[in-house]
Amino acid sequence: MRKGVTTMSRHTELGLSDADAIRMYRYMLLARTIDERMWLLNRSGKIPFVISCQGHEAAQVGAAFALDPTRDYVLPYYRDLGVTLTFGQTARDVMLSGFAKKEDPNSGGRQMPGHFGSRDKHIVTGSSPVSTQIPHAVGVALAANMQGTKLVAYTSFGEGSSNQGDFHEACNFAGIHKLPVIFFCENNKYAISVPYQKEVASLHVADRAAGYGFPGVVVDGNDPLAVYEAVREAVERALRGEGSTLIEAVVYRLVPHSSDDDDRVYRSREEVEAAKRKDPLITYRAYLIESEIWTGAQDQALRQELLDEINQATAYAESAPYSDPEEALRFVYAE
Amino acid sequence: MATKLYIEAIREAMTQEMRADANVFVMGEDVGVRGGVFRATQGLYEEFGEARVIDAPLAESAIAGVAIGAAAYGMKPIAEIQFADFIMPAINQIVSEAAKMRYRSNNDWHCPLVVRAPYGGGVHGALYHSQSVEAMFYHVPGLKVVTPSTAYDAKGLLIEAIRDPDPVLFFEHKGLYRMVKDEVPDEAYTLPIGKAAIRRTGDDITVITYGLMAHYALEVAEELEKDGISTYLLDLRTVAPLDKAAILAAARATGKVLVIHEDNKTGGVGAEVSAIIAEEALFDLDAPIMRLCGPDIPAMPFSPTMERFYMLNPEKVANAMRQLAAF
Ligand SMILES: Cc1ncc(C[n+]2csc(CCOP(=O)(O)OP(=O)(O)O)c2C)c(N)n1
Ligand SMILES: [Mg+2]
């Protein structure tokens, strides 16, 4: 059944062209398809670890689309493949990191997959202890303010990670100094196995923003256009000098926490199946088709194109050289 | 050349670097209007304003973490931790983040951060205003740890630390702030991080130390000279990276080594200094390596009797030095 004309043109109402709306879908699909490939490579014993973006793509791509990669900085967390791809990383980059090859732009093969960083793409290097990147985003915003540069520092994290002191300390600091930071929480309702009710006492993570003196917004993270709208508003606020925003995108992680997790012990299959029916890749594609800017045939062609790209990236990364072992000794300090 | 207090030298280093480089800024608790609880940042707020002398909220992980983000972006922050004892909430940021940024990004990002913190006891500061914390950090590759003992060293090493492209922990013995005064050039100058200083040469025993203990050892060495005991005294100045060549040369100079530090013994800087000597200069020794350190108890008690028991003093230092000389 077709929806009314007003809902049909949501992206147009947001000022996005048809091409933009399709580009969003392309990044979402690229992230999903790379992620699926990473799991295959893991299960066939070729790469030791995967941590997934599946189910978070709409939130990530919608958010990153509202930023300007030439102006803004992102301090993402391990799931944020959709963010880093939108900021210019490629399938080849991801595969080089998966295979831990010398050319891995994040770390030269030093870090696990999902630990992003590329100075030239404004992606600040991240680590494994959760939430440490959140005060860094505040520092980037503070530094830019001091240097008189207008930008937005975007940082993302899970709802479980919003319990860390670093989250609170960073938000408080940003609130005091009215810094241009977007705190983006991808609430998938679990921190590995621990459900939301055992992690957070308030109804929403976004409620916490009140304590920091800036707005907290809850948005449907399965809807890239809703996320885009919320983040764009936060960007405008930040650039007007009005300070930070905490955005909570409600999502669902469609796969286990990582390649080492078994989610069957803590989530019912019914729950996962219900979430899969709301998979943003399916619902957003349906939106594009209903909006008559996308067809099944185009979708097939895009899937093939992305698969080709990923196949080439995989082949390239698999045969790319490792670092020499002694490279492990380099870059402890400036050389 | 004017003589200046240790704390004045530190203040002068920050002032001159802030004048010279708009990217240098100071952040910490009470560093602004109050000029710091020890007055190390006095006058900076008046000269540079609140945007560059930031009274941070009372949250050490944010002080370190926000400074790290600013450093990664291109600033040169000097983060003050009010007492070294309160660096603990910031350890994750310092060890997991600042120390590893360059390494984990394969040299793509780096972190030109200075963390200043007053440390050390003997000032009735009890458990949580007396600790020496250098051993917790000198183990961590990616960090540099500086512990100057003179005003001259403090200024030159702090300017060097601010200009260093990597994170430097700058530990200032609070007992030295107003106790030590020496000649300090008015203009900016640097001293290399990782270079020890030979305070005196001698033939009978070698003392290797740093911080307040460098003063005690020098004082005692001059006393012992009258009794015919001649001391070679090495002030490490930097505990990470250790000046291995200077340590080995000092050990070989007399063959009898005493390592002294106020910090407790187990796993302290003295353990590594001893291991370096044992590995590379064992056959040049004429006596077992000796260590004089604080006792392995959690921290320094408040009561004057127990505080004196913990702290080293010239008398304890003299006893150890005589004992080694007699070996
Ligand atoms: C400081 C710290 N403690 C524990 C871990 C192990 N760990 C990694 S992810 C994770 C759960 C994070 O949950 P959440 O923040 O909700 O993010 P999600 O994975 O659900 O996206 C845990 C416990 C860690 N990486 N860092
Ligand atoms: Mg979660």
XYZ file of C-alpha atoms and ligand atoms in Angstrom:
689
model
C 0.000 0.000 0.000
C 1.333 3.399 -0.946
C 1.743 6.090 1.629
C 0.516 9.664 1.259
C 2.502 12.206 -0.694
C 3.732 14.106 2.386
C 5.492 11.085 3.886
C 6.791 10.177 0.445
C 8.942 13.253 0.148
C 10.501 13.361 3.565
C 14.003 13.645 2.200
C 12.951 16.492 -0.067
C 11.412 18.277 2.865
C 14.754 17.950 4.633
C 16.468 19.593 1.691
C 18.049 16.355 0.498
C 18.068 15.651 -3.214
C 17.006 12.268 -4.552
C 20.671 11.589 -5.224
C 21.521 12.354 -1.567
C 18.803 10.014 -0.361
C 20.200 7.282 -2.573
C 23.770 8.023 -1.524
C 22.710 7.473 2.079
C 21.348 4.110 1.125
C 24.535 3.294 -0.734
C 26.674 3.913 2.367
C 24.283 1.922 4.529
C 24.401 -0.978 2.119
C 28.174 -0.718 1.747
C 28.595 -0.869 5.530
C 26.239 -3.850 5.797
C 27.826 -5.743 2.940
C 31.369 -5.188 4.210
C 30.254 -6.296 7.648
C 28.700 -9.487 6.279
C 31.908 -10.217 4.424
C 33.943 -9.697 7.587
C 31.849 -12.357 9.344
C 32.372 -14.799 6.473
C 36.102 -14.165 6.614
C 36.048 -14.668 10.351
C 34.056 -17.893 10.208
C 36.361 -19.247 7.523
C 39.321 -18.564 9.790
C 40.837 -15.733 7.778
C 40.426 -12.857 10.181
C 40.470 -13.289 13.948
C 37.898 -10.717 15.035
C 34.821 -8.833 13.869
C 32.715 -6.281 15.665
C 29.616 -5.344 13.791
C 27.628 -2.354 12.641
C 24.624 -4.437 11.575
C 21.409 -2.746 12.643
C 23.154 0.569 13.362
C 23.766 1.643 9.764
C 20.843 4.061 9.439
C 21.833 5.864 12.633
C 25.478 6.057 11.637
C 25.026 7.141 8.035
C 22.166 9.508 8.861
C 24.359 11.181 11.491
C 27.499 11.372 9.372
C 25.516 12.851 6.476
C 24.641 15.840 8.637
C 28.335 16.538 9.234
C 30.885 18.106 6.916
C 33.926 15.826 6.571
C 36.118 18.738 5.506
C 35.154 20.845 8.529
C 34.089 18.501 11.321
C 35.913 15.814 13.318
C 34.538 12.438 14.309
C 35.533 10.358 17.328
C 33.608 7.187 16.671
C 33.406 3.872 18.544
C 33.985 0.363 17.280
C 30.588 -0.119 15.591
C 30.765 3.034 13.508
C 31.655 1.647 10.109
C 28.786 3.688 8.634
C 30.369 6.859 9.991
C 33.906 6.153 8.833
C 32.786 5.080 5.351
C 30.755 8.260 4.985
C 33.874 10.159 6.078
C 35.826 8.624 3.237
C 37.262 5.307 4.354
C 36.842 2.553 1.781
C 36.131 -1.159 1.620
C 39.826 -1.643 0.961
C 40.705 0.271 4.141
C 38.360 -1.923 6.151
C 39.758 -5.121 4.698
C 43.346 -4.003 5.256
C 42.435 -3.478 8.884
C 40.602 -6.819 9.089
C 43.620 -8.668 7.744
C 45.937 -6.512 9.947
C 48.125 -5.506 7.034
C 50.823 -2.861 6.940
C 48.710 -0.534 4.806
C 45.801 -0.469 7.295
C 45.185 3.294 7.528
C 43.838 3.109 11.083
C 46.869 1.600 12.718
C 49.202 -0.157 10.313
C 47.885 -3.484 11.544
C 48.386 -2.696 15.212
C 44.772 -2.504 16.348
C 41.814 -4.842 16.016
C 39.192 -4.013 13.387
C 36.784 -1.298 14.518
C 39.494 0.921 15.989
C 39.301 3.755 13.529
C 41.591 6.684 12.837
C 42.745 8.740 9.853
C 44.062 12.233 10.344
C 43.453 13.201 6.720
C 39.808 12.140 7.015
C 39.258 13.887 10.357
C 38.768 10.571 12.166
C 40.530 10.774 15.535
C 42.316 7.588 16.589
C 40.348 5.452 19.042
C 41.122 2.696 21.533
C 39.329 -0.214 23.216
C 38.499 1.072 26.721
C 35.021 2.462 26.131
C 34.175 6.168 26.406
C 37.750 7.473 26.494
C 37.080 9.198 23.152
C 34.265 11.301 24.611
C 36.494 13.790 26.512
C 38.784 13.869 23.461
C 35.883 15.205 21.400
C 35.426 17.932 23.989
C 39.156 18.696 23.716
C 38.931 18.963 19.929
C 36.006 21.373 20.271
C 37.824 23.389 22.929
C 40.964 23.572 20.784
C 39.018 24.681 17.727
C 37.304 27.382 19.790
C 40.676 28.601 21.046
C 42.044 28.723 17.517
C 38.928 30.481 16.245
C 37.971 27.618 13.933
C 34.318 26.728 13.437
C 33.694 23.006 13.534
C 31.673 20.301 15.191
C 33.234 17.450 17.144
C 31.047 14.368 16.849
C 31.527 11.440 19.176
C 29.535 8.245 19.452
C 29.261 5.417 21.956
C 26.869 2.750 23.173
C 24.308 3.230 25.917
C 26.319 0.927 28.169
C 29.325 3.160 27.695
C 27.253 6.160 28.747
C 27.693 4.888 32.308
C 31.406 5.601 32.325
C 32.685 8.579 34.271
C 34.361 9.844 31.125
C 30.947 10.337 29.517
C 29.713 12.364 32.448
C 32.923 14.340 32.899
C 33.050 15.157 29.204
C 29.397 16.232 28.963
C 29.759 18.383 32.043
C 32.857 20.093 30.662
C 31.217 20.676 27.279
C 28.096 22.025 28.980
C 30.070 24.531 31.055
C 31.997 25.830 28.049
C 29.093 25.551 25.568
C 31.334 23.623 23.194
C 30.311 22.477 19.708
C 30.098 18.767 20.487
C 27.534 16.188 19.430
C 27.303 13.298 21.859
C 25.683 10.506 19.850
C 24.523 7.465 21.783
C 23.659 4.362 19.754
C 21.248 2.684 22.151
C 20.899 -0.949 21.097
C 19.577 -1.836 24.559
C 22.409 -4.204 25.448
C 25.970 -3.863 26.633
C 27.092 -7.281 25.448
C 24.600 -9.344 27.512
C 23.457 -6.759 30.058
C 20.045 -5.293 29.172
C 19.166 -1.601 29.391
C 17.182 -1.972 32.661
C 20.326 -3.198 34.399
C 22.508 -0.462 32.915
C 20.642 2.805 33.077
C 18.129 3.972 35.684
C 16.566 6.754 33.625
C 14.010 6.042 30.935
C 16.312 7.414 28.234
C 20.033 8.078 28.051
C 19.041 11.419 26.529
C 17.406 12.377 29.851
C 20.892 12.766 31.256
C 21.473 15.845 29.087
C 19.343 17.919 31.460
C 22.097 17.577 34.048
C 24.598 19.116 31.654
C 22.510 22.046 30.562
C 22.040 21.079 26.943
C 19.255 19.363 24.982
C 18.823 15.594 24.912
C 16.954 14.132 21.969
C 15.658 10.609 21.337
C 15.399 9.586 17.724
C 14.450 6.430 15.807
C 17.831 5.059 14.800
C 16.251 2.843 12.150
C 15.283 5.947 10.215
C 18.283 7.621 8.579
C 16.257 10.703 7.677
C 15.076 11.248 11.262
C 18.641 10.869 12.499
C 19.920 13.195 9.803
C 17.387 15.803 10.854
C 18.272 15.551 14.547
C 22.004 15.705 13.952
C 21.689 18.549 11.482
C 19.815 20.549 14.072
C 22.563 19.792 16.602
C 25.207 20.869 14.074
C 23.419 24.161 13.472
C 23.104 24.734 17.188
C 26.787 24.015 17.692
C 27.861 26.309 14.864
C 25.676 29.103 16.226
C 27.739 28.868 19.413
C 24.871 27.484 21.467
C 26.744 24.400 22.592
C 26.353 20.661 22.671
C 23.525 18.208 22.095
C 23.087 14.641 23.306
C 21.305 12.506 20.752
C 20.128 9.003 21.548
C 19.452 6.912 18.470
C 17.391 3.848 19.332
C 18.678 0.902 17.336
C 19.040 -2.855 17.594
C 22.187 -4.904 17.131
C 21.142 -7.611 14.675
C 24.093 -9.924 15.303
C 26.092 -10.999 18.385
C 28.223 -8.388 20.158
C 31.317 -9.583 18.326
C 32.639 -12.667 16.590
C 33.462 -14.058 20.043
C 29.941 -13.671 21.459
C 26.932 -16.005 21.501
C 23.837 -13.867 21.948
C 21.462 -16.824 22.238
C 22.120 -17.003 25.967
C 20.757 -13.529 26.636
C 18.313 -12.624 23.825
C 15.327 -14.594 22.600
C 15.272 -15.485 18.918
C 11.809 -13.924 18.731
C 13.222 -10.610 19.865
C 15.971 -10.741 17.247
C 13.536 -11.800 14.511
C 11.192 -8.929 15.407
C 14.109 -6.509 15.135
C 15.093 -7.940 11.765
C 11.672 -7.068 10.416
C 12.527 -3.441 11.196
C 15.988 -3.731 9.681
C 16.777 -0.232 8.387
C 18.243 -1.625 5.181
C 14.833 -3.098 4.360
C 12.686 -0.219 5.567
C 14.796 2.500 3.986
C 14.979 0.678 0.670
C 11.194 0.350 0.795
C 10.994 4.084 1.382
C 13.175 4.817 -1.644
C 11.141 2.484 -3.828
C 7.853 3.913 -2.599
C 9.226 7.378 -3.270
C 9.770 6.191 -6.833
C 13.406 7.163 -6.850
C 14.710 3.604 -6.662
C 13.829 0.287 -8.286
C 14.443 -3.373 -7.625
C 16.646 -3.524 -10.691
C 18.752 -0.613 -9.520
C 19.023 -2.285 -6.153
C 20.297 -5.491 -7.732
C 22.830 -3.541 -9.771
C 24.063 -1.632 -6.702
C 24.439 -4.843 -4.711
C 26.519 -6.324 -7.507
C 28.635 -3.200 -7.742
C 29.334 -3.199 -4.001
C 30.082 -6.914 -4.000
C 32.604 -6.383 -6.798
C 34.187 -3.572 -4.826
C 34.366 -5.717 -1.697
C 35.694 -8.720 -3.595
C 38.492 -6.606 -5.002
C 39.177 -5.071 -1.608
C 39.297 -8.489 0.025
C 41.635 -9.904 -2.590
C 43.877 -6.862 -2.348
C 44.041 -6.947 1.448
C 44.544 -10.689 1.629
C 47.592 -10.538 -0.565
C 48.933 -7.245 0.821
C 52.110 -7.512 2.915
C 52.237 -7.576 6.690
C 54.491 -5.189 8.548
C 57.983 -6.460 9.257
C 57.988 -7.813 12.810
C 60.425 -5.143 13.992
C 57.927 -2.483 12.938
C 56.404 -3.278 16.348
C 59.188 -1.196 17.879
C 58.391 1.981 15.965
C 56.435 5.094 16.857
C 56.454 4.778 20.612
C 57.748 8.344 20.532
C 58.404 10.808 17.701
C 61.193 9.563 15.460
C 72.011 35.604 36.592
C 69.258 35.797 39.171
C 68.572 33.080 41.707
C 64.994 31.850 41.648
C 62.850 29.502 43.658
C 61.965 26.121 42.147
C 58.313 27.195 41.920
C 59.288 30.509 40.305
C 61.279 28.672 37.675
C 58.252 26.527 36.880
C 55.985 29.560 36.642
C 58.513 31.354 34.438
C 58.748 28.374 32.081
C 54.963 28.336 31.593
C 54.732 32.119 31.225
C 57.459 32.300 28.608
C 56.087 29.394 26.602
C 52.579 30.852 26.693
C 53.958 34.151 25.422
C 55.901 32.442 22.677
C 53.213 30.039 21.463
C 49.487 30.799 21.361
C 48.770 27.055 21.349
C 50.117 26.604 24.865
C 47.441 26.766 27.554
C 46.993 25.728 31.179
C 44.091 23.773 32.608
C 43.457 22.379 36.067
C 41.689 22.850 39.369
C 42.078 26.349 40.864
C 44.800 27.298 38.370
C 43.015 30.508 37.335
C 41.956 33.223 39.763
C 43.583 31.369 42.663
C 46.848 30.806 40.752
C 46.955 27.178 41.843
C 46.877 25.863 45.399
C 50.685 26.083 45.485
C 50.699 29.299 43.408
C 52.549 27.685 40.517
C 50.266 29.409 37.994
C 50.068 32.736 39.808
C 49.809 35.662 37.414
C 48.983 33.563 34.362
C 45.252 34.233 34.573
C 45.890 37.988 34.771
C 48.252 37.908 31.803
C 46.572 35.384 29.515
C 42.916 35.431 30.555
C 40.426 32.718 31.381
C 40.387 31.226 27.894
C 44.035 30.119 28.235
C 44.162 29.545 31.973
C 41.190 27.311 32.464
C 39.705 26.565 35.860
C 38.526 23.072 35.062
C 35.674 21.289 36.809
C 36.842 18.950 39.573
C 37.218 15.884 37.357
C 40.710 14.599 36.668
C 39.812 12.222 33.872
C 38.280 15.152 31.995
C 41.277 17.377 32.732
C 43.515 14.745 31.161
C 41.033 13.584 28.514
C 40.018 17.035 27.273
C 43.692 18.054 27.212
C 44.493 14.928 25.182
C 41.809 15.780 22.635
C 43.076 19.344 22.393
C 46.658 18.100 22.028
C 45.666 15.693 19.269
C 44.006 18.595 17.473
C 47.180 20.665 17.637
C 47.246 22.542 20.929
C 49.955 22.225 23.583
C 48.083 21.827 26.835
C 49.656 21.896 30.280
C 47.259 20.020 32.531
C 47.779 20.496 36.244
C 46.752 17.745 38.636
C 46.426 19.474 41.993
C 48.261 16.723 43.899
C 49.945 13.715 42.299
C 47.795 11.553 44.596
C 44.754 12.674 42.581
C 46.127 11.572 39.240
C 44.547 8.154 39.838
C 41.168 9.059 38.243
C 43.111 10.179 35.148
C 45.283 7.086 34.772
C 43.096 5.499 32.110
C 43.347 8.629 29.986
C 47.096 8.940 30.522
C 48.024 5.284 30.084
C 45.428 4.038 27.589
C 45.179 7.216 25.550
C 48.022 9.738 25.751
C 50.737 7.092 25.938
C 49.388 5.050 23.033
C 48.011 7.564 20.547
C 51.081 7.733 18.362
C 51.753 4.023 18.547
C 48.222 2.819 17.922
C 47.715 5.136 14.961
C 51.031 4.135 13.395
C 52.351 7.689 13.769
C 49.245 9.320 12.254
C 48.196 11.056 15.504
C 50.231 12.178 18.482
C 49.721 13.874 21.780
C 51.938 16.804 22.823
C 50.630 16.966 26.368
C 52.271 17.983 29.643
C 50.757 16.841 32.930
C 52.210 18.709 35.902
C 51.688 17.397 39.412
C 53.174 18.183 42.822
C 54.276 15.007 44.595
C 56.199 13.880 47.637
C 55.918 13.965 51.393
C 57.332 15.364 54.564
C 54.811 18.193 54.523
C 52.203 16.692 56.893
C 50.111 15.794 53.877
C 49.224 12.325 55.150
C 48.213 9.461 52.899
C 46.697 11.425 50.046
C 48.845 14.555 49.791
C 52.282 12.934 50.017
C 52.615 10.140 47.527
C 55.320 9.612 44.984
C 53.623 8.169 41.909
C 56.433 8.056 39.361
C 56.822 4.281 39.507
C 53.240 3.810 38.300
C 54.108 5.654 35.090
C 57.774 4.993 34.385
C 56.756 1.449 33.441
C 54.568 2.751 30.597
C 56.183 3.056 27.148
C 54.943 6.167 25.364
C 55.234 8.370 28.443
C 58.163 10.456 29.584
C 58.476 11.122 33.310
C 60.508 14.052 34.599
C 61.392 14.718 38.254
C 63.645 17.791 38.486
C 65.459 18.701 41.698
C 66.732 22.211 40.994
C 65.124 25.412 39.798
C 67.484 25.481 36.818
C 66.491 21.951 35.781
C 62.814 22.605 36.443
C 62.684 25.535 34.017
C 64.752 23.946 31.268
C 62.999 20.606 31.492
C 59.506 22.107 31.644
C 60.116 24.167 28.514
C 61.474 21.042 26.851
C 58.400 19.088 28.016
C 56.028 21.701 26.591
C 57.822 21.582 23.231
C 58.019 17.777 23.225
C 55.672 16.206 20.659
C 54.819 13.368 23.065
C 53.185 13.244 26.507
C 55.388 14.185 29.441
C 54.508 13.793 33.110
C 56.245 16.538 35.049
C 56.433 15.709 38.750
C 57.400 18.572 41.030
C 58.452 17.711 44.582
C 56.284 20.012 46.668
C 58.949 20.129 49.377
C 61.248 21.793 46.861
C 58.854 24.549 45.762
C 60.105 27.079 48.289
C 63.093 25.251 49.735
C 65.296 25.268 46.670
C 66.679 28.372 45.052
C 69.400 28.471 42.416
C 70.621 30.383 39.421
C 68.138 30.438 36.563
C 68.640 32.361 33.306
C 65.898 34.875 32.543
C 65.538 33.784 28.945
C 63.941 30.547 27.775
C 66.224 27.506 27.462
C 65.775 23.773 27.308
C 67.444 20.784 28.893
C 67.201 17.350 27.300
C 64.674 14.898 28.751
C 66.361 11.583 29.510
C 69.725 13.033 30.567
C 70.924 12.633 34.146
C 73.197 15.183 35.853
C 76.430 14.355 37.671
C 76.210 16.499 40.832
C 79.665 15.541 42.056
C 82.313 12.994 41.243
C 84.039 10.724 43.748
C 85.882 7.425 44.128
C 84.394 5.572 47.072
C 80.657 5.270 46.584
C 78.037 6.136 43.978
C 74.617 7.478 44.871
C 71.894 7.473 42.225
C 68.753 9.389 43.100
C 66.345 12.172 42.067
C 64.018 14.816 43.470
C 64.283 15.937 47.082
C 66.667 13.060 47.836
C 69.231 14.557 45.462
C 69.534 17.460 47.910
C 69.866 15.193 50.952
C 72.487 13.093 49.202
C 74.497 16.155 48.167
C 74.387 17.581 51.664
C 75.528 14.271 53.175
C 78.208 13.736 50.531
C 79.801 17.028 51.492
C 79.771 15.961 55.161
C 81.265 12.568 54.396
C 84.027 14.135 52.336
C 85.407 15.498 55.617
C 85.631 11.906 56.863
C 87.447 10.871 53.725
C 84.478 9.238 51.979
C 84.238 10.509 48.449
C 80.873 10.293 46.688
C 79.867 10.220 43.034
C 76.328 11.590 42.860
C 74.033 11.100 39.899
C 70.729 12.989 39.794
C 68.528 11.152 37.309
C 66.293 14.200 36.608
C 64.219 12.020 34.250
C 62.959 8.601 35.361
C 61.527 7.651 31.964
C 63.456 7.202 29.816
C 66.283 6.429 32.229
C 69.753 7.639 31.242
C 71.260 4.184 30.998
C 74.709 5.341 29.907
C 74.975 7.744 32.833
C 73.767 5.064 35.267
C 76.360 2.559 34.062
C 79.135 5.158 34.097
C 78.171 6.148 37.631
C 78.169 2.507 38.789
C 81.557 1.849 37.211
C 83.049 5.010 38.686
C 83.180 3.526 42.201
C 81.868 -0.043 42.043
C 79.591 0.618 45.013
C 76.061 1.788 44.304
C 73.345 3.129 46.559
C 70.005 3.982 44.953
C 67.806 6.310 46.978
C 64.191 7.308 46.546
C 61.366 8.500 48.724
C 58.880 6.294 46.867
C 58.394 2.833 48.359
C 60.880 0.193 47.421
C 59.067 -2.597 45.591
C 58.974 -2.041 41.860
C 60.267 1.493 42.265
C 62.684 3.324 40.006
C 65.512 1.873 42.105
C 64.524 -1.631 41.058
C 65.050 -0.787 37.401
C 68.254 1.137 38.027
C 69.581 -1.872 39.977
C 68.543 -4.264 37.224
C 70.291 -2.165 34.570
C 73.495 -2.230 36.600
C 73.153 -5.942 37.375
C 72.646 -6.748 33.706
C 75.464 -4.689 32.303
C 77.961 -3.784 35.012
C 77.834 -6.632 37.517
C 81.514 -7.460 37.220
C 82.467 -3.856 37.843
C 80.821 -3.913 41.267
C 82.665 -4.275 44.570
C 79.554 -4.464 46.749
C 75.947 -5.607 46.403
C 73.706 -2.852 45.089
C 71.984 -1.150 48.001
C 68.618 0.588 48.024
C 67.336 3.124 50.492
C 63.634 3.770 49.889
C 60.339 4.404 51.601
C 58.805 1.352 53.291
C 56.277 -0.810 51.443
C 53.209 0.524 53.211
C 50.228 2.080 51.404
C 51.244 5.687 52.055
C 52.625 8.183 54.511
C 50.717 8.584 57.801
C 49.696 11.981 59.232
C 51.102 11.549 62.721
C 54.535 13.200 62.944
C 56.164 10.110 64.417
C 54.918 7.845 61.684
C 55.528 10.430 58.977
C 59.157 10.801 60.103
C 59.446 7.023 60.137
C 58.332 6.900 56.510
C 60.322 9.818 55.147
C 63.981 9.600 54.381
C 66.121 12.335 55.891
C 69.811 13.303 55.791
C 70.512 11.104 58.813
C 69.081 7.960 57.200
C 70.871 8.840 53.981
C 74.168 9.336 55.843
C 73.828 5.975 57.599
C 73.264 4.169 54.333
C 76.134 5.944 52.611
C 78.544 5.183 55.470
C 77.393 1.566 55.528
C 78.094 1.187 51.825
C 81.458 2.938 52.104
C 82.432 0.503 54.877
C 81.594 -2.578 52.829
C 36.424 0.207 30.007
C 35.939 -1.023 29.319
N 35.318 -1.998 30.035
C 34.885 -3.108 29.408
C 35.065 -3.288 28.065
C 34.573 -4.557 27.377
N 33.405 -4.212 26.531
C 33.559 -3.923 25.239
S 32.141 -3.438 24.524
C 31.272 -3.647 25.946
C 29.814 -3.335 25.954
C 29.520 -1.980 25.429
O 28.133 -1.784 25.345
P 27.532 -0.461 24.740
O 28.257 0.718 25.241
O 26.075 -0.487 24.955
O 27.890 -0.550 23.196
P 27.386 -1.644 22.135
O 28.493 -2.660 22.052
O 26.123 -2.227 22.639
O 27.215 -0.912 20.873
C 32.100 -4.088 26.956
C 31.661 -4.417 28.326
C 35.727 -2.253 27.377
N 35.973 -2.343 26.056
N 36.132 -1.136 28.012
Mg 24.637 -1.221 23.661
